Coordinates of C-alpha atoms in Angstrom, one line a residue:
Chain A
M1 CA 78.5 72.2 120.0
K2 CA 81.3 73.2 118.2
I3 CA 81.4 77.5 118.7
L4 CA 84.9 78.1 115.7
E5 CA 86.3 75.4 113.4
V6 CA 88.6 75.5 111.6
K7 CA 89.5 73.5 108.9
D8 CA 92.7 72.9 106.1
L9 CA 93.6 76.9 106.4
C10 CA 95.9 77.9 104.1
K11 CA 97.4 80.6 103.7
R12 CA 101.2 82.3 101.4
F13 CA 102.1 86.1 101.8
G14 CA 104.0 86.5 97.7
S15 CA 106.8 82.9 98.4
K16 CA 106.0 83.2 102.4
T17 CA 103.5 80.4 103.4
I18 CA 102.5 81.2 107.3
L19 CA 99.1 78.9 107.3
D20 CA 99.9 75.3 105.8
G21 CA 96.5 73.0 106.7
L22 CA 95.5 74.9 108.9
S23 CA 93.0 73.0 111.3
F24 CA 91.4 73.1 115.2
S25 CA 87.8 73.7 116.5
V26 CA 86.4 75.7 119.7
N27 CA 84.4 74.3 121.6
E28 CA 81.1 76.1 122.9
G29 CA 81.7 78.0 126.2
S30 CA 85.7 77.5 127.0
V31 CA 88.1 79.5 126.8
F32 CA 90.9 79.0 124.4
G33 CA 94.0 79.8 123.8
F34 CA 96.0 79.5 120.8
I35 CA 99.9 80.1 121.2
G36 CA 102.2 80.6 119.2
R37 CA 105.3 82.7 117.9
N38 CA 105.3 85.9 117.5
G39 CA 105.6 86.0 113.3
A40 CA 103.5 81.8 113.8
G41 CA 101.0 83.3 112.3
K42 CA 98.3 83.5 114.5
T43 CA 97.1 87.5 113.4
T44 CA 96.9 86.2 110.5
T45 CA 94.0 83.3 111.7
M46 CA 92.2 85.7 113.3
K47 CA 91.5 88.5 110.3
I48 CA 90.4 85.3 108.3
I49 CA 88.1 84.3 110.6
L50 CA 86.8 87.2 110.6
G51 CA 87.0 87.9 107.1
L52 CA 89.4 90.7 107.5
L53 CA 91.6 88.4 105.4
Q54 CA 91.5 86.4 101.8
A55 CA 92.5 82.3 102.6
D56 CA 93.9 80.5 99.5
S57 CA 92.3 78.0 101.0
G58 CA 90.7 75.6 103.5
E59 CA 86.7 75.8 105.0
I60 CA 86.1 77.8 109.1
T61 CA 82.9 78.0 110.6
V62 CA 81.4 79.6 113.0
C63 CA 78.1 78.9 114.9
G64 CA 77.9 76.5 112.1
E65 CA 77.9 79.3 109.0
K66 CA 80.7 79.3 106.5
V67 CA 82.2 82.7 107.3
H68 CA 83.4 84.2 103.1
Y69 CA 85.6 87.0 102.6
G70 CA 84.4 90.9 102.8
S71 CA 81.3 92.0 104.7
T72 CA 80.7 88.0 106.9
P73 CA 77.2 87.8 108.5
T74 CA 79.2 85.6 111.2
N75 CA 80.2 88.0 112.6
R76 CA 77.2 89.9 114.5
Y77 CA 78.3 86.3 116.4
I78 CA 81.6 87.1 117.0
G79 CA 83.8 90.3 119.4
Y80 CA 86.7 90.9 118.3
L81 CA 90.0 92.8 121.0
P82 CA 92.7 93.5 118.1
D83 CA 96.1 92.8 118.9
V84 CA 96.4 97.1 119.6
P85 CA 93.1 98.7 119.5
E86 CA 92.7 101.7 117.8
F87 CA 89.6 104.0 118.9
Y88 CA 88.7 107.4 117.6
G89 CA 90.2 109.4 119.9
Y90 CA 87.8 112.8 120.5
M91 CA 85.1 110.3 121.8
T92 CA 84.7 108.9 125.2
A93 CA 84.4 105.4 125.8
G94 CA 81.0 105.9 126.2
E95 CA 80.2 107.7 122.8
Y96 CA 82.1 104.6 122.1
L97 CA 80.2 102.2 122.9
R98 CA 76.9 103.6 122.0
L99 CA 78.3 103.8 118.1
C100 CA 79.5 100.1 118.6
G101 CA 74.9 99.2 119.8
D102 CA 74.2 101.9 117.6
I103 CA 75.9 99.3 113.8
T104 CA 75.1 95.7 115.6
G105 CA 71.7 97.0 115.5
M106 CA 70.6 97.2 119.2
K107 CA 67.7 98.7 121.0
Q108 CA 68.3 102.4 122.8
S109 CA 66.8 101.0 125.3
E110 CA 69.8 97.8 125.7
I111 CA 72.6 100.3 124.3
K112 CA 71.8 101.8 127.7
T113 CA 72.5 99.5 129.5
R114 CA 74.8 97.4 128.4
T115 CA 76.7 100.3 128.3
S116 CA 76.9 101.2 132.0
E117 CA 77.4 97.4 132.1
L118 CA 80.6 97.2 130.1
L119 CA 82.4 100.5 132.1
E120 CA 81.1 98.9 135.1
L121 CA 82.6 95.3 133.7
V122 CA 86.2 96.9 132.8
G123 CA 86.7 99.8 135.4
L124 CA 86.2 103.0 133.5
A125 CA 82.2 103.7 134.6
G126 CA 83.5 107.4 135.9
E127 CA 85.4 108.1 133.8
K128 CA 84.4 112.0 131.6
H129 CA 87.4 112.1 130.2
R130 CA 88.4 111.5 125.8
I131 CA 89.1 107.9 124.0
K132 CA 93.0 110.4 123.4
G133 CA 94.3 110.2 126.7
Y134 CA 93.9 107.1 127.5
S135 CA 97.1 104.6 128.2
R136 CA 97.0 100.8 126.6
G137 CA 95.4 99.8 129.2
M138 CA 92.5 101.3 129.4
K139 CA 92.8 100.9 125.2
Q140 CA 92.7 97.2 125.9
R141 CA 90.1 97.2 128.7
L142 CA 87.3 99.8 126.4
G143 CA 87.8 96.7 124.0
I144 CA 86.3 94.0 125.5
A145 CA 84.4 97.0 126.5
Q146 CA 83.6 97.4 122.8
A147 CA 83.8 93.2 121.7
L148 CA 81.2 92.1 124.1
I149 CA 78.3 95.4 123.4
N150 CA 76.1 93.2 122.1
K151 CA 76.5 89.8 123.6
P152 CA 78.6 87.8 121.4
R153 CA 78.5 84.7 121.0
L154 CA 82.9 83.4 120.0
L155 CA 85.2 86.9 121.7
I156 CA 88.2 87.1 119.9
C157 CA 91.4 88.3 121.5
D158 CA 94.3 89.2 119.6
E159 CA 96.6 89.4 122.0
P160 CA 94.7 91.5 124.7
T161 CA 97.8 91.2 127.3
S162 CA 101.2 91.7 124.9
A163 CA 101.9 95.1 125.7
L164 CA 100.9 95.2 129.1
D165 CA 102.2 95.7 132.1
P166 CA 102.1 92.7 135.2
V167 CA 98.5 95.0 136.8
G168 CA 97.1 95.9 133.5
R169 CA 97.8 91.8 132.8
K170 CA 96.1 90.7 136.2
E171 CA 92.6 93.3 135.7
I172 CA 92.8 92.0 131.5
L173 CA 93.0 87.9 132.4
E174 CA 90.7 88.9 135.3
I175 CA 87.6 90.5 132.9
I176 CA 87.9 87.9 130.6
R177 CA 87.3 85.1 133.3
S178 CA 85.0 86.9 134.1
A179 CA 83.1 87.3 130.4
R180 CA 83.5 82.5 130.0
G181 CA 80.1 83.2 131.1
E182 CA 78.0 84.7 128.4
T183 CA 80.7 83.6 125.8
S184 CA 83.7 81.8 124.5
V185 CA 86.6 82.8 124.0
I186 CA 89.7 81.8 121.9
F187 CA 92.7 84.6 123.3
S188 CA 96.4 84.0 121.3
T189 CA 98.9 84.8 123.0
H190 CA 102.8 83.9 123.5
I191 CA 102.9 84.7 127.1
L192 CA 102.4 81.0 129.0
S193 CA 101.3 81.9 131.8
D194 CA 98.6 83.4 131.2
V195 CA 97.7 80.8 129.1
E196 CA 97.5 78.3 132.5
R197 CA 94.9 81.5 134.2
I198 CA 92.6 80.9 131.8
C199 CA 92.5 78.4 129.2
D200 CA 90.3 74.9 128.9
D201 CA 91.9 74.3 125.7
T202 CA 95.1 75.1 124.0
A203 CA 96.8 74.5 120.3
I204 CA 100.4 75.9 119.4
L205 CA 100.4 77.0 116.1
E206 CA 104.1 76.6 114.1
K207 CA 104.6 76.2 110.8
G208 CA 101.2 76.9 109.9
K209 CA 100.6 74.1 111.6
I210 CA 98.7 73.1 114.5
A211 CA 101.5 71.3 116.2
L212 CA 100.5 70.4 119.8
S213 CA 96.7 71.1 121.3
G214 CA 94.6 69.7 124.3
T215 CA 94.1 70.7 128.1
V216 CA 95.9 72.6 129.8
S217 CA 97.2 69.5 131.9
E218 CA 96.6 67.0 128.9
L219 CA 99.8 69.1 127.4
R220 CA 101.8 69.1 130.7
A221 CA 101.5 65.1 130.1
K222 CA 102.3 65.1 127.0
R223 CA 106.0 65.9 128.6
S224 CA 107.3 63.4 129.0
G225 CA 109.3 63.1 132.5
S226 CA 110.1 67.2 135.1
D227 CA 113.2 68.2 135.1
L228 CA 115.6 68.1 138.4
H229 CA 117.6 71.4 139.6
I230 CA 120.5 71.4 142.8
V231 CA 122.0 74.7 143.4
F232 CA 125.6 73.7 144.9
A233 CA 126.1 76.0 147.8
N234 CA 129.9 76.7 146.5
A235 CA 129.5 78.4 142.8
S236 CA 133.2 76.2 141.4
D237 CA 131.8 72.7 142.4
C238 CA 128.9 73.5 139.0
R239 CA 131.6 72.1 136.7
K240 CA 131.9 69.4 138.6
A241 CA 129.1 68.6 139.5
A242 CA 127.5 68.8 136.1
A243 CA 129.7 66.5 134.2
L244 CA 129.8 63.8 136.8
L245 CA 125.9 63.8 136.7
G246 CA 125.5 64.5 133.2
A247 CA 123.7 67.8 133.3
E248 CA 123.7 71.0 131.4
I249 CA 124.6 73.4 133.3
S250 CA 122.2 77.0 133.4
D251 CA 122.5 80.8 132.8
N252 CA 122.4 81.5 136.7
G253 CA 125.2 79.0 137.8
T254 CA 121.6 75.8 138.5
V255 CA 122.4 72.1 137.4
I256 CA 119.8 70.5 135.6
I257 CA 119.4 67.3 135.3
R258 CA 116.0 66.5 132.2
N259 CA 114.0 64.2 132.3
A260 CA 115.0 63.0 135.5
S261 CA 113.0 60.1 136.6
E262 CA 113.6 58.7 140.1
D263 CA 116.3 56.0 140.1
K264 CA 117.9 58.9 138.1
L265 CA 117.5 61.3 141.4
F266 CA 117.8 58.5 143.7
A267 CA 122.1 57.8 141.1
A268 CA 122.2 61.7 141.7
L269 CA 121.7 62.2 145.2
R270 CA 124.2 59.1 145.6
T271 CA 127.0 61.1 143.7
I272 CA 126.7 64.4 144.5
S273 CA 126.7 63.1 148.6
D274 CA 129.8 60.2 147.1
S275 CA 131.9 63.5 146.2
K276 CA 131.2 66.0 149.1
L277 CA 129.7 68.4 147.2
P278 CA 128.4 70.7 149.5
V279 CA 123.8 71.8 147.9
S280 CA 122.1 74.5 149.0
K281 CA 119.1 73.5 146.6
I282 CA 117.9 70.5 144.7
E283 CA 114.4 70.8 143.5
H284 CA 112.0 68.9 140.8
A285 CA 110.5 71.2 138.9
E286 CA 106.9 71.4 137.5
A287 CA 106.7 70.9 133.9
D288 CA 105.1 73.8 132.8
L289 CA 103.9 74.5 128.9
E290 CA 107.0 77.2 128.0
Q291 CA 109.3 74.8 127.9
L292 CA 107.0 72.8 126.2
F293 CA 105.8 75.3 124.1
M294 CA 110.2 75.2 123.2
E295 CA 110.2 71.1 123.1
V296 CA 107.6 72.5 119.9
I297 CA 109.3 74.9 117.9
G298 CA 112.7 73.3 118.5
K299 CA 114.6 75.3 120.2
Chain B
M1 CA 74.0 98.2 103.6
N2 CA 74.6 97.7 107.2
G3 CA 75.4 100.0 109.8
F4 CA 74.1 103.3 107.7
S5 CA 72.6 105.8 108.9
P6 CA 74.6 105.2 112.4
F7 CA 78.4 105.6 110.6
L8 CA 77.5 108.8 109.2
K9 CA 76.0 109.9 111.9
K10 CA 79.5 109.8 113.5
E11 CA 81.3 111.3 110.3
F12 CA 79.4 114.7 111.4
F13 CA 80.0 114.4 114.6
E14 CA 83.8 114.0 113.7
L15 CA 83.4 116.5 111.7
Y16 CA 82.0 118.8 114.5
R17 CA 84.3 117.5 116.8
K18 CA 87.2 117.2 114.6
G19 CA 87.0 120.9 114.9
R20 CA 86.7 120.6 110.9
L21 CA 83.2 122.1 110.3
L22 CA 84.2 125.2 112.2
L23 CA 87.2 124.9 110.0
F24 CA 85.8 124.7 107.1
G25 CA 82.5 127.3 107.7
I26 CA 85.6 129.7 108.3
L27 CA 86.8 129.5 105.1
F28 CA 83.9 129.5 103.6
V29 CA 82.8 132.3 104.4
F30 CA 85.7 134.1 104.3
F31 CA 86.9 133.7 100.8
G32 CA 82.3 134.2 100.0
I33 CA 83.8 138.1 101.4
L34 CA 86.7 138.0 100.3
A35 CA 85.7 137.9 96.4
P36 CA 83.7 141.2 96.5
A37 CA 85.8 142.1 98.8
T38 CA 89.2 142.6 96.8
A39 CA 87.2 144.0 93.5
K40 CA 85.7 146.8 95.2
L41 CA 89.0 147.8 96.9
T42 CA 90.6 147.7 94.2
P43 CA 89.8 150.5 92.9
A44 CA 90.4 153.2 96.2
L45 CA 94.0 151.1 96.3
F46 CA 95.1 151.6 92.9
K47 CA 94.0 155.2 93.6
M48 CA 96.0 155.3 97.0
M49 CA 99.1 153.8 94.7
S50 CA 99.1 156.8 91.9
G51 CA 100.9 159.2 93.6
E52 CA 103.5 157.0 94.1
L53 CA 103.4 155.3 90.6
E54 CA 103.4 158.9 88.7
Q55 CA 106.8 159.3 89.7
Q56 CA 107.9 155.7 88.5
G57 CA 106.1 157.0 85.2
I58 CA 102.7 154.9 85.5
I59 CA 99.9 156.7 85.2
I60 CA 96.5 155.1 86.5
K61 CA 93.6 156.3 84.7
D62 CA 89.5 155.5 85.9
V63 CA 90.1 152.2 87.9
T64 CA 86.1 150.6 87.8
S65 CA 85.8 147.3 89.0
T66 CA 82.9 145.7 88.4
A67 CA 80.4 142.5 89.2
A68 CA 82.8 141.1 87.1
S69 CA 85.6 141.9 88.4
S70 CA 83.8 140.1 92.1
Y71 CA 82.9 137.0 90.4
E72 CA 86.6 136.9 88.6
Q73 CA 88.1 136.6 91.8
F74 CA 85.4 134.6 92.7
F75 CA 85.9 131.9 90.8
S76 CA 89.6 132.0 90.8
N77 CA 89.9 131.9 94.5
L78 CA 87.6 128.3 94.9
S79 CA 90.6 126.3 93.9
I80 CA 92.3 127.3 96.3
I81 CA 89.6 126.2 98.8
L82 CA 89.4 122.8 97.1
I83 CA 93.1 122.1 96.8
V84 CA 93.0 122.4 100.7
F85 CA 89.1 120.3 101.5
V86 CA 91.4 117.6 99.6
V87 CA 94.5 117.7 101.4
V88 CA 92.5 117.6 104.6
F89 CA 89.9 115.1 102.9
A90 CA 93.0 112.7 101.2
S91 CA 93.5 110.9 104.6
S92 CA 89.5 109.8 105.7
I93 CA 89.6 106.9 104.9
T94 CA 93.5 105.3 104.8
S95 CA 93.9 106.8 107.9
E96 CA 91.4 104.6 109.6
F97 CA 92.6 101.4 108.5
S98 CA 96.3 102.9 108.8
K99 CA 95.1 103.1 112.5
G100 CA 92.7 100.3 112.5
T101 CA 89.7 102.8 113.6
A102 CA 88.1 101.1 111.2
I103 CA 88.4 96.8 112.4
P104 CA 86.3 97.2 115.4
L105 CA 83.5 98.6 113.3
L106 CA 83.8 96.7 110.3
T107 CA 84.0 93.2 112.7
K108 CA 81.0 94.5 114.4
G109 CA 79.0 94.3 111.3
L110 CA 79.1 97.7 109.5
S111 CA 79.6 97.2 106.0
R112 CA 82.2 98.8 104.0
V113 CA 80.1 100.4 100.8
S114 CA 77.8 101.1 103.9
F115 CA 82.2 102.9 105.4
F116 CA 82.5 104.3 102.5
L117 CA 79.4 105.9 101.3
S118 CA 79.4 108.1 105.1
K119 CA 82.9 109.0 104.5
L120 CA 82.1 109.8 100.4
L121 CA 78.3 111.2 101.7
S122 CA 79.0 113.8 104.8
S123 CA 82.6 115.7 102.8
L124 CA 80.1 115.7 100.1
T125 CA 77.7 116.8 101.4
I126 CA 79.8 119.2 104.1
W127 CA 81.4 120.1 100.4
S128 CA 79.1 121.6 99.0
A129 CA 76.9 123.9 101.5
G130 CA 79.6 125.3 102.2
L131 CA 80.6 126.3 98.8
W132 CA 77.0 127.6 98.6
L133 CA 77.3 129.3 101.4
C134 CA 80.6 130.9 100.1
F135 CA 79.0 131.6 96.0
G136 CA 75.7 133.0 98.2
I137 CA 77.7 135.3 100.2
T138 CA 79.3 136.7 97.1
Y139 CA 76.3 137.0 95.5
G140 CA 74.7 139.2 97.8
Y141 CA 77.4 141.4 97.9
T142 CA 77.9 141.8 94.8
R143 CA 73.8 142.0 93.2
Y144 CA 74.4 145.0 96.5
Y145 CA 78.0 147.1 95.4
W146 CA 77.3 146.2 91.9
N147 CA 74.0 146.0 90.3
D148 CA 75.3 145.8 86.6
D149 CA 74.6 143.7 83.6
S150 CA 79.0 142.8 83.2
V151 CA 77.7 138.7 84.1
K152 CA 74.8 137.1 82.4
S153 CA 74.7 132.9 83.4
V154 CA 76.7 133.0 87.2
V155 CA 74.5 130.4 88.8
P156 CA 74.9 127.8 85.8
A157 CA 78.5 129.3 85.3
F158 CA 78.8 128.3 89.3
M159 CA 77.0 125.1 89.3
L160 CA 79.1 123.5 86.5
W161 CA 82.7 124.3 89.0
W162 CA 80.3 123.0 91.5
L163 CA 80.1 119.9 89.4
F164 CA 83.8 119.9 88.6
S165 CA 84.2 119.7 92.2
V166 CA 82.4 117.1 93.0
M167 CA 84.1 114.6 90.4
V168 CA 87.5 115.7 91.9
I169 CA 86.0 114.8 95.0
C170 CA 84.8 111.5 93.9
V171 CA 88.2 110.5 91.5
M172 CA 89.8 111.3 95.2
F173 CA 87.3 108.6 97.1
F174 CA 88.3 106.1 94.7
F175 CA 92.1 106.4 94.7
A176 CA 91.5 106.7 98.5
S177 CA 89.2 103.0 98.6
L178 CA 92.4 101.5 96.9
A179 CA 95.6 103.5 97.8
S180 CA 96.9 102.9 102.0
T181 CA 98.4 106.2 102.4
H182 CA 97.2 109.2 102.4
I183 CA 99.7 110.3 100.3
Q184 CA 99.2 108.3 97.3
V185 CA 95.4 109.4 97.0
L186 CA 96.9 113.0 97.2
I187 CA 99.1 111.9 94.4
G188 CA 96.6 109.7 92.2
T189 CA 93.8 113.0 92.5
G190 CA 96.7 115.8 92.0
C191 CA 97.5 113.3 88.0
V192 CA 93.9 113.1 87.5
V193 CA 93.6 116.7 87.6
F194 CA 96.6 118.6 85.8
T195 CA 96.4 115.9 83.5
M196 CA 93.3 117.2 83.0
S197 CA 94.7 120.9 82.9
L198 CA 97.4 120.3 80.6
L199 CA 95.4 118.2 77.9
G200 CA 93.8 121.6 77.8
F201 CA 95.9 123.7 75.7
T202 CA 95.2 121.1 73.0
Q203 CA 91.4 122.9 71.8
S204 CA 90.6 120.6 69.8
I205 CA 89.3 118.9 73.2
K206 CA 89.4 120.7 75.3
K207 CA 85.2 120.3 75.2
Y208 CA 85.2 116.6 75.9
L209 CA 88.3 118.3 79.2
P210 CA 86.1 118.5 82.4
S211 CA 88.8 120.7 83.1
S212 CA 86.9 123.5 81.2
L213 CA 83.6 123.4 83.9
T214 CA 85.7 125.4 85.5
D215 CA 85.8 128.0 83.2
S216 CA 83.7 130.0 85.1
M217 CA 84.4 133.6 83.2
D218 CA 84.1 132.8 79.4
L219 CA 80.0 131.5 80.7
C220 CA 80.0 134.7 82.5
T221 CA 80.5 137.0 80.1
G222 CA 78.4 134.6 77.1
K223 CA 81.8 134.1 75.7
R224 CA 80.8 130.8 75.3
S225 CA 77.0 128.9 76.1
V226 CA 77.0 125.5 78.6
S227 CA 76.1 123.8 75.0
D228 CA 78.8 124.2 73.9
I229 CA 80.4 122.3 76.7
L230 CA 77.6 119.9 77.3
P231 CA 80.5 116.8 76.2
A232 CA 82.7 117.9 79.3
I233 CA 79.6 118.0 82.1
I234 CA 78.6 114.2 80.7
I235 CA 82.3 113.3 80.8
A236 CA 82.8 114.6 84.5
A237 CA 79.1 114.1 85.7
A238 CA 79.7 109.8 84.1
I239 CA 83.2 110.7 85.5
T240 CA 82.3 111.0 89.4
L241 CA 79.6 107.7 89.3
I242 CA 81.3 105.3 87.8
S243 CA 84.9 106.5 90.6
A244 CA 82.0 105.9 93.4
A245 CA 80.5 103.2 91.7
L246 CA 84.1 102.2 90.9
G247 CA 85.2 103.3 94.6
M248 CA 82.7 100.8 96.2
M249 CA 83.2 97.3 94.9
L250 CA 86.9 97.7 95.6
I251 CA 86.6 98.8 98.7
N252 CA 85.3 94.7 99.0
K253 CA 87.9 93.9 97.5
K254 CA 90.7 95.6 100.2
K255 CA 93.2 93.8 102.4
I256 CA 92.4 94.9 105.5

């Protein structure tokens, strides 16, 4: 079943077109990586799904119900983690979660058990301080807890890891991974390693449309071939070798042969051996999402 | 009206935790005591200074104070408290959107109308309770010190001033529903009040202007009666209701 369906979504801000016929869907139980560079329209899309912004045209359904601009009833299925979540600094995490539970209309006993469960899950159980003293990572973790309070069927996370250090990122990804059993997740990001780590399905947003979509392995398979990275023992040989092999040189002096087939590899090894250029490392680089992303956005 | 009661509770909790209840509590009690105290001490002060003033050629004879002096002081102080209140509460809605604190709750099903009404109701409650407390203190002290008949209808005069203040707060919330910063809210509200005061110089339209509800001493001393400014009362009540209703409509259209 599709938990979220977006059809032909268009949105302009003044003369600038942000979304231009965007369509995609999220399967129930999956973690969906929504990839795009800064300003691509990821946050705009999420805000339209939440009824916070009005689309110029297009249709969105959440759990089969149509989303309306303003106070949309479909939000009862959704938990939302904004990119930079802000909470009432004068409350403690427990007080804030209770407020969220009350707003969603949960029973008091349910709020109590859910609050302690979630504080445990996000590692804020022993935290007695008020939110105003929290670090970014702690706020992000509280953000996930508040988003999950009413056991939503869809968790929307807007760049949850972008502003965090590696430890904070790892923690957030772990929490999202552990939440996937009870909810589907749509997760926008421009950090591709995060997508590779936890997402089932992905889509790349570019120029207001989905430029590429599929599972992570399908996307990888779409690349025609992988690259060959050669590091020469003498830095001075790089240019000569690159000219002989018809290859590129990266900033750190690695010679890169793009889309290297087996034949290309053997030919390259022959050329290197004939020219007697000492090599310190030859590596067959796996195609990663980053290269694919760069190709899609034309950089 | 989803989430109205928990959000209203949160508003009062916020007033308490941020110390605003205490701040306004102190302010209202202070101004409640200040008016009769000033009126009571004025003759004594003049007496103390009379020797000095006499040397400068100013002769002061028999300065007395009455209940009217106390209320005059009281009503002139009220505008100061209202200005402080508007400045503090102007950011109540705009800061929730600019900081983003409203977003998680709105996406949890809190309706925008509940959000707006909770804000409006909590601030009107603290304002009204405080103002009546302030009036009660002044009234009590004034009755205690001066049991004269220099003032008549002081309670109706105060109620009209309260109606004016409620109108100003509702106008402020109307601007808060469409503005993006609290400065815009302050400018909008200030312009409305300022325009009313300017128009007040034209005597012929004065009875239609809500600002004439604040000419409390005219009512207290019987110079003017409530029926004289009935049109202004109706217009003030209408502006109050229309501002609140428009605020509710506009907050629903607000881009977040």
